[in-house]
Structures are given as C-alpha cells and as structure tokens.
Amino acid sequence: MRGARRRLCSALILAYGLFSLYAAYTVFLRPRRSPAPRPPHRDRRGQRGFTNHVALGNEWNPWEEDEKNELAASQQRYEANLKMIKYARSRLEQTSLRVQIWGKAAIGLYLWQHIFGGHLEPADVTAQWREGSQKAGKTYFSFLTGPSVVPGYFSVEAEHVVLVLNGREQAKVAAATQWLHYAQTLIQTHKIRHVAVVLLGNEQCKNGWIQPYLKRNGGFVNLLFITYDYAFVNEEDIFQWPLGVATYRNFPVVEPSWSMLHDPRSYLCNFLGTVYKNSSRETLMEILKQDGLDKLCWIAAREQWQPQETNESFKNYQDALLQSDLTLCPVGINTECYRIYEACSYGSLPVIEDVMTPGDCGNSSMYHSAPLQLLKTMGAPFIFIKNWNELPAVLEKEKKMSLQEKIQRRRKLLEWYQNFKAWMKQKFIITLENSFLPSDKG
C-alpha cells in the first residue's frame, strides 16, 4: 500500500517537473509570432484603409469579434452616461430656484390664477387651505393661500419667499406687519435667504410704513411690487404692479371665445357702480341722461359701495361687460380700478377718466405719465378722456362703427390683455431670478 502511494507521488512530481520545463521554454525560448493586425478604422471621410483582409501568414485572433462587441458596448454605456449627466445638468440649470408664495391678500389670486395661469387645490374658493405649483423659467413656484395659512403653522419649503400682503388700510397694515416680522425671524435664523413683497398699496399711495423693511433702507426685503402710481417706483427694487380684477369677489379667469369676439353687442356702453356725492360720477350720470344716451347703455347706479356681490348682481355685471362695446371707468378714490381689467377680460373697451386723484400718487423717477403709468407704458389700447363732457362725441363715433371694425378692436384689446399678463409674468420671474440667483460676475 505504501509502495503504491510512493509511486503515485513520484509520478505527480515528474509530471509537475515536465510541465514547468515546457512553460519555461514557451515563455523564454520559443520564437514569438507577430500579433494579427486589427482591422483598419474608417477615416473621417468614411474611407477604409488599404485592405480589409488579414495579411497572409498573420495569426487569426478568435477573440477579435468579442473585443469589438465589448468595445461597442462600452462606448454605448459611456454615451448613455454622458447623456444622463447632460440631462441632469440641464435640469439643474433649468430649475435653479425654488420660490414659495404666501398669498395673504386677494391680489395674490390675480398673480397666481390670472397672470401665472396657475391652478389651486381644492377648487372651492371657501376652503381654509389652498395650494398649487408650477415651473416657470428657471424657477419652481409653489403657492399657498387661505385662512389657515398663518405664521408658524405651515411648512416653509423654499429658501426664497414672496409675501403677498394687503396694505390698503391701517387694520390691514397691522396684519401685514406681523407677516413681515415672521419673515424677518426666518431670515435671522437662516431658514430663508430672500424675501420679495407683492403689496396691494394704499389707494392714495400712503405706503411709508413699508419703506423701513426694504433692503435699501437697512431692512431685509429685496424686492417690492406695489399697486397704483407709487412715486418711489424705480424699476430697480420697487416695481409697479397691476391692480387686476376683483378676486375678492371671485371674478373668474375668462377665456376668450368666438362669440365674445364676433357677436354684435346690445349696448354701446355700461356703468354699474357706486355714484359718490360731489364726484365726477355724478357728472357722468347727468351727461348720460342728456339726449337719451342712458338708453343706449347698461346703467345701474347705486349710492353706497357694497363689498360683496349677490349672485344676481354679479351675473348682471358680467353680462353688462359681455354685452357692451365700451365700459365707462370714472375715477373713484384712485384712477386705477378693477373695472379696467374686468372689461379687458370680456373685450369691452375701457373708457377711462384720465385724471389724478388726491393723495400721494404721482409721477415717479421712472415714469412721467401719471396716472396709470404701468398701463400707458405697456401701450394699453384704451380711450382716455379728461372730462366726461367728451363722452357724447365718443358715443356718436361708436354708433357709426361697423361690426367688423368693432371685431377688429375687440381682437386687439383681447390680444393686448393676454400679452400684458404674459409680459407681467415674465418680468416678475426674471426680476426674482436676477435678484435671488447668485451672480456670475467676479
């Protein structure tokens, strides 16, 4: 038994020795053959090299096809990864900013639903909490509104915030100030980095309370977008913002239709509103009664302003806009009024009393065409009159216009209003991005 084991071990040792000698000969002493040449590549013009065949006497490489396939697969993986990197980089470049808008004034709904064309969930206007989001420019916007949106009781999900506030009267200013103090605390604790404010300003432009909060005055508010002809508008950090429609009365987003554009309208003009004592509105009513002009127009005057509409009065107002070629816009506390934008929504041309109202509104460092600086700068195709005594001539001219001429005018008005909202949206986004995004300048 032991002898058999010795013989087996001796045989294994001998076999190992012979294999070692053969390996040494193969590596060190055997003549080398030149490797088989790789198939030539196409040159830049797509032409092949001088031959497509392996030269006679060259050794065939059985793994050549596998190497080519692996090389092609590797190239595909590289291109796929490169494409993924480019896509991720483009997405990063496209969405460079996240902005949260806190809508604590009804004018925020004009910003979000009318200018941005955004939607809110739930759709119920009486809901305690409503929100929406959209991507615009390089920015992802989210919008919050409703009575339940109160300081400290909602999630702050962006480093950049737009506060929509009401500063029209003292009670509203007090509430707006609380929101500003809350935003200031978030800035100080590094929860947010930038703040812009969209402000429904005072109708007499008494907005001095907001000035200390502006960054230029030592505050923290980077940008201010404010309604009415505020004299401090400079197009640098203070911008005029349109009053818009009465969203607090749930005035809807109106989509232009074929009938709105082409159908004949039953009335030359309309005015549904409050007639204040000793105002130009009394003059307007007297002029309309002359020569029966009031019979050509839809007139419904009241002596006292009503903040809320009934379903019937609201429907009558919308019908009047839709069925009138002109909408008369006499001044109230301010020249700018919701009626201007609501008339545009229905293609009824505003006839505006182009006079300054008492107060601190007026020409700014940028504009010298008050009142309605923003609308005039944007080339609003309205009828501006200085005195309602001019109205009979306007209505006489209106009687002589053909339906085709009125259709062309409606088209121009509706297109202008759509372009105006689009321009305001673009300006708003670009202004935020230029202010909030880091500058590439050294």
Coordinates of C-alpha atoms in Angstrom, one line a residue:
M1 CA 0.0 0.0 0.0
R2 CA 2.8 2.3 0.9
G3 CA 4.7 1.5 -2.3
A4 CA 1.7 2.4 -4.4
R5 CA 1.5 5.8 -2.7
R6 CA 5.2 6.4 -3.3
R7 CA 4.8 5.6 -7.0
L8 CA 1.8 7.9 -7.3
C9 CA 3.7 10.8 -5.6
S10 CA 6.7 10.2 -7.8
A11 CA 4.5 10.3 -10.9
L12 CA 3.0 13.6 -9.9
I13 CA 6.3 15.2 -9.1
L14 CA 7.7 14.1 -12.5
A15 CA 4.6 15.5 -14.3
Y16 CA 4.9 18.8 -12.5
G17 CA 8.6 19.0 -13.4
L18 CA 7.9 18.3 -17.1
F19 CA 5.1 21.0 -17.2
S20 CA 7.5 23.5 -15.6
L21 CA 10.2 22.9 -18.2
Y22 CA 7.6 23.3 -21.0
A23 CA 6.3 26.5 -19.6
A24 CA 9.8 27.9 -19.2
Y25 CA 10.5 27.0 -22.8
T26 CA 7.3 28.6 -24.1
V27 CA 7.9 31.9 -22.2
F28 CA 11.6 32.4 -22.7
L29 CA 12.9 30.3 -25.6
R30 CA 10.1 29.8 -28.1
P31 CA 10.2 32.2 -31.1
R32 CA 7.4 34.9 -30.9
R33 CA 4.9 35.5 -33.7
S34 CA 3.8 39.0 -34.6
P35 CA 0.2 39.7 -33.4
A36 CA -2.6 39.8 -36.0
P37 CA -3.2 43.3 -37.1
R38 CA -6.6 44.9 -36.1
P39 CA -8.9 45.8 -38.9
P40 CA -8.3 49.3 -40.1
H41 CA -10.8 52.0 -38.9
R42 CA -12.7 54.4 -41.2
D43 CA -11.0 57.7 -41.6
R44 CA -13.0 61.0 -41.0
R45 CA -14.3 60.8 -44.6
G46 CA -15.7 57.3 -44.1
Q47 CA -13.0 55.7 -46.3
R48 CA -11.4 52.4 -45.4
G49 CA -7.6 51.7 -45.1
F50 CA -5.7 50.0 -47.8
T51 CA -7.1 46.5 -47.1
N52 CA -10.0 44.8 -45.4
H53 CA -8.3 41.4 -45.1
V54 CA -5.8 39.9 -42.7
A55 CA -2.4 39.6 -44.3
L56 CA -1.4 36.1 -45.4
G57 CA 0.7 34.4 -42.7
N58 CA -0.8 36.5 -39.8
E59 CA -2.3 34.6 -37.0
W60 CA -6.1 34.6 -36.6
N61 CA -7.4 36.1 -33.4
P62 CA -10.5 34.1 -32.3
W63 CA -11.4 36.7 -29.6
E64 CA -11.4 39.7 -32.0
E65 CA -15.2 39.8 -32.5
D66 CA -15.8 39.6 -28.8
E67 CA -13.4 42.5 -28.2
K68 CA -15.2 44.6 -30.9
N69 CA -18.5 43.9 -29.3
E70 CA -17.3 44.8 -25.8
L71 CA -15.7 48.0 -27.2
A72 CA -19.0 48.9 -28.8
A73 CA -21.0 48.1 -25.6
S74 CA -18.5 50.2 -23.6
Q75 CA -18.9 53.1 -26.0
Q76 CA -22.7 52.8 -25.7
R77 CA -22.5 52.8 -21.9
Y78 CA -20.3 55.9 -22.0
E79 CA -22.6 57.8 -24.3
A80 CA -25.6 56.8 -22.2
N81 CA -23.9 58.0 -19.0
L82 CA -22.8 61.2 -20.7
K83 CA -26.4 61.8 -21.9
M84 CA -27.7 61.2 -18.4
I85 CA -25.1 63.7 -16.9
K86 CA -26.1 66.3 -19.5
Y87 CA -29.8 65.8 -18.8
A88 CA -29.2 66.1 -15.0
R89 CA -27.1 69.2 -15.6
S90 CA -29.7 70.8 -17.9
R91 CA -32.5 70.1 -15.3
L92 CA -30.3 71.6 -12.6
E93 CA -29.7 74.7 -14.8
Q94 CA -33.4 74.9 -15.7
T95 CA -34.7 74.6 -12.1
S96 CA -32.2 76.8 -10.3
L97 CA -34.6 78.4 -7.9
R98 CA -37.4 77.3 -5.6
V99 CA -39.8 80.1 -4.5
Q100 CA -42.8 79.8 -2.1
I101 CA -45.5 82.4 -2.5
W102 CA -47.6 83.1 0.6
G103 CA -50.8 84.6 -0.6
K104 CA -52.2 86.7 2.3
A105 CA -54.1 89.2 0.1
A106 CA -56.7 88.6 -2.6
I107 CA -54.4 90.2 -5.1
G108 CA -52.3 87.0 -4.8
L109 CA -55.0 85.2 -6.7
Y110 CA -54.7 87.6 -9.6
L111 CA -50.9 86.9 -9.6
W112 CA -51.3 83.1 -9.4
Q113 CA -54.5 82.4 -11.4
H114 CA -54.7 85.2 -13.9
I115 CA -51.1 86.2 -14.6
F116 CA -49.4 82.8 -13.9
G117 CA -52.4 80.8 -15.2
G118 CA -51.9 78.5 -12.2
H119 CA -54.5 76.2 -10.5
L120 CA -55.3 75.7 -6.9
E121 CA -56.5 72.6 -5.0
P122 CA -59.1 72.4 -3.7
A123 CA -61.0 74.4 -6.3
D124 CA -63.5 75.5 -3.6
V125 CA -62.9 79.3 -3.0
T126 CA -64.1 79.0 0.6
A127 CA -61.5 76.3 1.5
Q128 CA -59.4 77.1 4.5
W129 CA -56.2 76.0 2.7
R130 CA -55.5 76.0 -1.0
E131 CA -52.2 75.4 -2.8
G132 CA -50.7 75.0 -6.3
S133 CA -47.4 74.7 -8.0
Q134 CA -45.8 75.2 -11.4
K135 CA -42.4 75.5 -13.1
A136 CA -41.7 78.8 -14.9
G137 CA -38.4 80.0 -16.3
K138 CA -35.6 78.6 -14.1
T139 CA -37.9 78.6 -11.1
Y140 CA -40.2 76.2 -9.4
F141 CA -43.1 78.1 -7.7
S142 CA -45.4 76.9 -5.0
F143 CA -48.4 78.9 -3.9
L144 CA -50.2 78.8 -0.5
T145 CA -53.3 80.8 0.4
G146 CA -56.4 80.6 2.7
P147 CA -57.3 81.5 6.3
S148 CA -55.3 78.5 7.7
V149 CA -52.0 79.8 6.3
V150 CA -50.8 81.6 9.5
P151 CA -47.2 82.3 10.7
G152 CA -45.5 79.3 12.1
Y153 CA -48.3 76.8 11.2
F154 CA -47.2 75.7 7.8
S155 CA -44.1 74.2 6.3
V156 CA -41.5 76.6 4.8
E157 CA -40.3 74.6 1.9
A158 CA -38.1 77.1 0.0
E159 CA -35.2 79.5 0.8
H160 CA -36.9 82.2 -1.3
V161 CA -40.3 83.7 -0.4
V162 CA -42.7 86.1 -2.0
L163 CA -45.2 87.6 0.5
V164 CA -48.5 88.9 -0.9
L165 CA -49.8 91.5 1.5
N166 CA -52.7 94.0 1.9
G167 CA -51.6 97.5 2.9
R168 CA -54.7 99.4 1.8
E169 CA -55.8 100.5 5.3
Q170 CA -54.5 100.6 8.8
A171 CA -56.0 97.3 10.0
K172 CA -54.5 95.5 7.0
V173 CA -51.2 97.1 7.6
A174 CA -51.1 95.7 11.1
A175 CA -51.6 92.1 9.8
A176 CA -49.1 92.7 7.0
T177 CA -46.5 93.8 9.6
Q178 CA -46.9 90.6 11.5
W179 CA -46.1 88.6 8.4
L180 CA -43.0 90.8 7.8
H181 CA -41.8 90.2 11.3
Y182 CA -42.3 86.4 10.8
A183 CA -40.3 86.5 7.6
Q184 CA -37.6 88.6 9.3
T185 CA -37.2 85.9 12.0
L186 CA -36.8 83.3 9.3
I187 CA -34.1 85.4 7.7
Q188 CA -32.3 85.8 11.0
T189 CA -32.4 82.1 11.8
H190 CA -31.2 81.2 8.3
K191 CA -34.4 79.3 7.4
I192 CA -34.9 81.5 4.3
R193 CA -32.5 83.7 2.3
H194 CA -34.6 86.2 0.3
V195 CA -37.9 87.9 0.5
A196 CA -39.9 89.8 -2.1
V197 CA -43.3 91.5 -1.4
V198 CA -46.3 92.0 -3.6
L199 CA -48.3 94.7 -1.9
L200 CA -51.8 95.9 -2.5
G201 CA -51.0 99.5 -1.7
N202 CA -53.0 102.3 -0.3
E203 CA -55.3 104.0 -2.9
Q204 CA -53.8 107.4 -2.0
C205 CA -50.2 105.9 -2.1
K206 CA -49.6 106.4 1.6
N207 CA -47.2 103.5 1.9
G208 CA -44.5 104.9 4.0
W209 CA -44.8 102.1 6.5
I210 CA -43.2 99.6 4.1
Q211 CA -40.1 101.6 3.5
P212 CA -38.0 100.6 6.6
Y213 CA -38.4 96.9 5.6
L214 CA -36.7 97.4 2.2
K215 CA -33.1 96.3 1.9
R216 CA -32.0 99.6 0.5
N217 CA -33.1 101.2 3.8
G218 CA -31.4 98.6 6.1
G219 CA -34.3 96.1 6.0
F220 CA -34.5 92.6 4.5
V221 CA -37.0 92.9 1.7
N222 CA -35.1 92.5 -1.6
L223 CA -37.9 93.5 -4.0
L224 CA -41.3 95.3 -3.8
F225 CA -44.1 95.0 -6.4
I226 CA -46.7 97.6 -5.5
T227 CA -50.1 98.7 -6.9
Y228 CA -51.0 102.2 -8.0
D229 CA -48.8 105.0 -9.2
Y230 CA -46.4 104.9 -6.2
A231 CA -43.8 107.7 -6.6
F232 CA -40.9 105.5 -5.3
V233 CA -41.1 103.1 -8.3
N234 CA -37.6 102.9 -9.7
E235 CA -37.5 99.7 -11.7
E236 CA -34.5 98.5 -9.6
D237 CA -36.1 97.1 -6.4
I238 CA -39.5 98.8 -6.5
F239 CA -41.8 97.9 -9.4
Q240 CA -45.4 98.9 -10.2
W241 CA -47.8 96.0 -10.1
P242 CA -51.3 95.9 -11.8
L243 CA -54.4 96.1 -9.6
G244 CA -56.1 93.4 -11.6
V245 CA -59.6 92.1 -11.2
A246 CA -61.6 91.9 -8.0
T247 CA -60.6 88.3 -7.0
Y248 CA -62.0 89.0 -3.5
R249 CA -65.4 89.0 -5.3
N250 CA -64.4 85.8 -7.1
F251 CA -64.1 87.4 -10.5
P252 CA -63.1 84.4 -12.7
V253 CA -60.4 83.8 -15.2
V254 CA -62.2 84.5 -18.5
E255 CA -61.2 82.6 -21.6
P256 CA -61.9 84.5 -24.9
S257 CA -64.4 82.8 -27.1
W258 CA -65.6 83.1 -30.8
S259 CA -68.9 84.6 -29.7
M260 CA -67.2 87.1 -27.4
L261 CA -65.2 88.3 -30.4
H262 CA -67.7 88.2 -33.2
D263 CA -71.2 88.6 -31.8
P264 CA -72.9 92.1 -32.0
R265 CA -73.4 93.6 -28.6
S266 CA -76.7 95.1 -27.4
Y267 CA -75.3 98.2 -25.7
L268 CA -72.8 100.9 -26.6
C269 CA -71.5 101.2 -23.1
N270 CA -72.1 100.2 -19.5
F271 CA -71.6 101.5 -16.0
L272 CA -72.6 99.5 -12.9
G273 CA -71.3 101.0 -9.7
T274 CA -71.4 103.5 -6.9
V275 CA -72.1 107.2 -7.5
Y276 CA -70.4 109.2 -4.8
K277 CA -71.7 112.6 -3.8
N278 CA -69.9 115.5 -5.4
S279 CA -67.8 113.3 -7.6
S280 CA -67.2 113.1 -11.4
R281 CA -69.5 110.1 -11.3
E282 CA -72.5 112.4 -10.7
T283 CA -71.4 114.4 -13.7
L284 CA -71.2 111.3 -15.8
M285 CA -74.8 110.3 -14.8
E286 CA -76.1 113.8 -15.8
I287 CA -74.3 113.6 -19.2
L288 CA -75.7 110.1 -19.9
K289 CA -79.2 111.4 -19.3
Q290 CA -78.8 114.1 -21.9
D291 CA -80.3 113.2 -25.3
G292 CA -81.2 109.7 -24.0
L293 CA -77.7 108.4 -24.0
D294 CA -78.5 106.3 -21.0
K295 CA -80.9 104.3 -23.1
L296 CA -78.1 103.2 -25.3
C297 CA -76.0 101.9 -22.3
W298 CA -76.5 99.5 -19.5
I299 CA -76.5 101.8 -16.4
A300 CA -77.1 100.6 -12.8
A301 CA -76.0 103.2 -10.3
R302 CA -76.1 102.8 -6.5
E303 CA -75.4 105.4 -3.8
Q304 CA -73.4 103.1 -1.4
W305 CA -70.5 100.9 -2.1
Q306 CA -71.1 97.2 -1.5
P307 CA -68.0 95.0 -0.8
Q308 CA -69.8 91.7 -1.7
E309 CA -71.9 90.9 -4.7
T310 CA -75.1 88.9 -4.7
N311 CA -75.2 86.1 -7.3
E312 CA -77.7 88.2 -9.3
S313 CA -75.8 91.4 -9.2
F314 CA -72.5 89.7 -10.1
K315 CA -74.2 87.9 -13.1
N316 CA -75.7 91.3 -14.2
Y317 CA -72.2 92.9 -14.1
Q318 CA -70.6 90.1 -16.2
D319 CA -73.5 90.3 -18.7
A320 CA -73.1 94.0 -18.9
L321 CA -69.4 93.7 -19.8
L322 CA -70.1 91.0 -22.3
Q323 CA -73.0 92.9 -24.0
S324 CA -71.3 96.3 -24.1
D325 CA -68.8 97.7 -26.6
L326 CA -67.4 100.2 -24.1
T327 CA -67.1 100.1 -20.3
L328 CA -67.1 103.5 -18.6
C329 CA -64.4 103.8 -15.9
P330 CA -64.8 107.0 -13.8
V331 CA -62.3 107.7 -11.1
G332 CA -63.0 106.6 -7.5
I333 CA -60.6 107.0 -4.7
N334 CA -57.9 106.1 -7.3
T335 CA -57.9 106.3 -11.1
E336 CA -57.0 102.7 -11.4
C337 CA -59.9 100.3 -10.7
Y338 CA -60.8 96.7 -11.0
R339 CA -63.3 97.6 -13.7
I340 CA -60.5 98.3 -16.2
Y341 CA -59.1 94.8 -16.1
E342 CA -62.5 93.2 -15.9
A343 CA -63.6 95.0 -19.0
C344 CA -60.5 93.8 -20.8
S345 CA -61.4 90.2 -19.8
Y346 CA -64.6 90.4 -21.8
G347 CA -63.3 92.5 -24.7
S348 CA -65.2 95.6 -23.7
L349 CA -63.0 98.6 -24.3
P350 CA -62.4 100.8 -21.2
V351 CA -63.2 104.5 -21.4
I352 CA -61.0 105.9 -18.7
E353 CA -61.2 109.3 -16.9
D354 CA -57.6 110.2 -17.2
V355 CA -57.1 112.5 -14.2
M356 CA -55.1 112.3 -11.0
T357 CA -56.9 111.6 -7.7
P358 CA -56.0 113.3 -4.4
G359 CA -53.2 111.8 -2.3
D360 CA -49.5 111.0 -2.7
C361 CA -49.7 109.2 -6.0
G362 CA -48.0 110.7 -9.0
N363 CA -45.0 110.7 -11.3
S364 CA -42.1 108.6 -10.2
S365 CA -38.4 108.8 -11.0
M366 CA -39.0 106.4 -13.9
Y367 CA -42.4 107.5 -15.3
H368 CA -43.9 110.9 -16.1
S369 CA -47.3 109.9 -17.5
A370 CA -49.4 109.5 -14.3
P371 CA -51.9 108.3 -13.8
L372 CA -51.9 104.7 -14.9
Q373 CA -48.2 104.7 -15.6
L374 CA -47.9 101.0 -16.0
L375 CA -50.8 100.6 -18.4
K376 CA -49.7 103.5 -20.5
T377 CA -46.1 102.3 -20.6
M378 CA -47.5 98.9 -21.9
G379 CA -49.4 100.7 -24.7
A380 CA -52.9 99.9 -23.4
P381 CA -55.4 100.5 -26.4
F382 CA -58.0 102.3 -24.2
I383 CA -59.9 105.5 -24.7
F384 CA -58.6 108.2 -22.3
I385 CA -60.7 111.3 -21.7
K386 CA -60.0 114.3 -19.4
N387 CA -63.7 115.2 -18.9
W388 CA -66.9 113.3 -19.3
N389 CA -68.2 116.1 -21.5
E390 CA -66.2 114.3 -24.2
L391 CA -68.4 111.2 -23.9
P392 CA -71.2 112.2 -26.3
A393 CA -68.7 112.6 -29.1
V394 CA -67.2 109.2 -28.2
L395 CA -70.6 107.5 -28.3
E396 CA -71.6 109.3 -31.5
K397 CA -68.5 107.8 -33.2
E398 CA -69.3 104.5 -31.7
K399 CA -72.7 104.4 -33.4
K400 CA -71.1 104.8 -36.8
M401 CA -68.7 101.9 -36.4
S402 CA -69.4 98.7 -38.3
L403 CA -69.5 95.3 -36.6
Q404 CA -66.3 94.4 -38.5
E405 CA -64.5 97.4 -37.1
K406 CA -65.6 96.5 -33.6
I407 CA -64.5 92.9 -34.0
Q408 CA -61.0 94.1 -35.0
R409 CA -60.9 96.4 -32.0
R410 CA -62.0 93.6 -29.7
R411 CA -59.4 91.3 -31.1
K412 CA -56.7 94.0 -30.5
L413 CA -57.9 94.5 -26.9
L414 CA -58.1 90.8 -26.0
E415 CA -54.6 90.2 -27.6
W416 CA -53.2 93.1 -25.7
Y417 CA -54.5 91.9 -22.4
Q418 CA -53.2 88.4 -22.9
N419 CA -49.8 89.8 -23.9
F420 CA -49.9 92.2 -20.9
K421 CA -50.4 89.3 -18.4
A422 CA -47.7 87.3 -20.1
W423 CA -45.3 90.2 -20.0
M424 CA -46.0 90.8 -16.3
K425 CA -45.4 87.2 -15.6
Q426 CA -42.1 87.2 -17.4
K427 CA -41.0 90.4 -15.8
F428 CA -41.8 89.1 -12.4
I429 CA -39.9 85.8 -12.9
I430 CA -36.8 87.5 -14.4
T431 CA -36.7 90.1 -11.7
L432 CA -36.8 87.4 -9.0
E433 CA -34.1 85.3 -10.7
N434 CA -31.8 88.3 -11.2
S435 CA -32.1 89.2 -7.6
F436 CA -32.2 85.8 -5.9
L437 CA -29.8 83.7 -8.0
P438 CA -26.0 84.2 -7.4
S439 CA -24.3 86.4 -9.9
D440 CA -21.7 85.0 -12.2
K441 CA -19.8 88.3 -12.2
G442 CA -16.5 88.3 -10.4

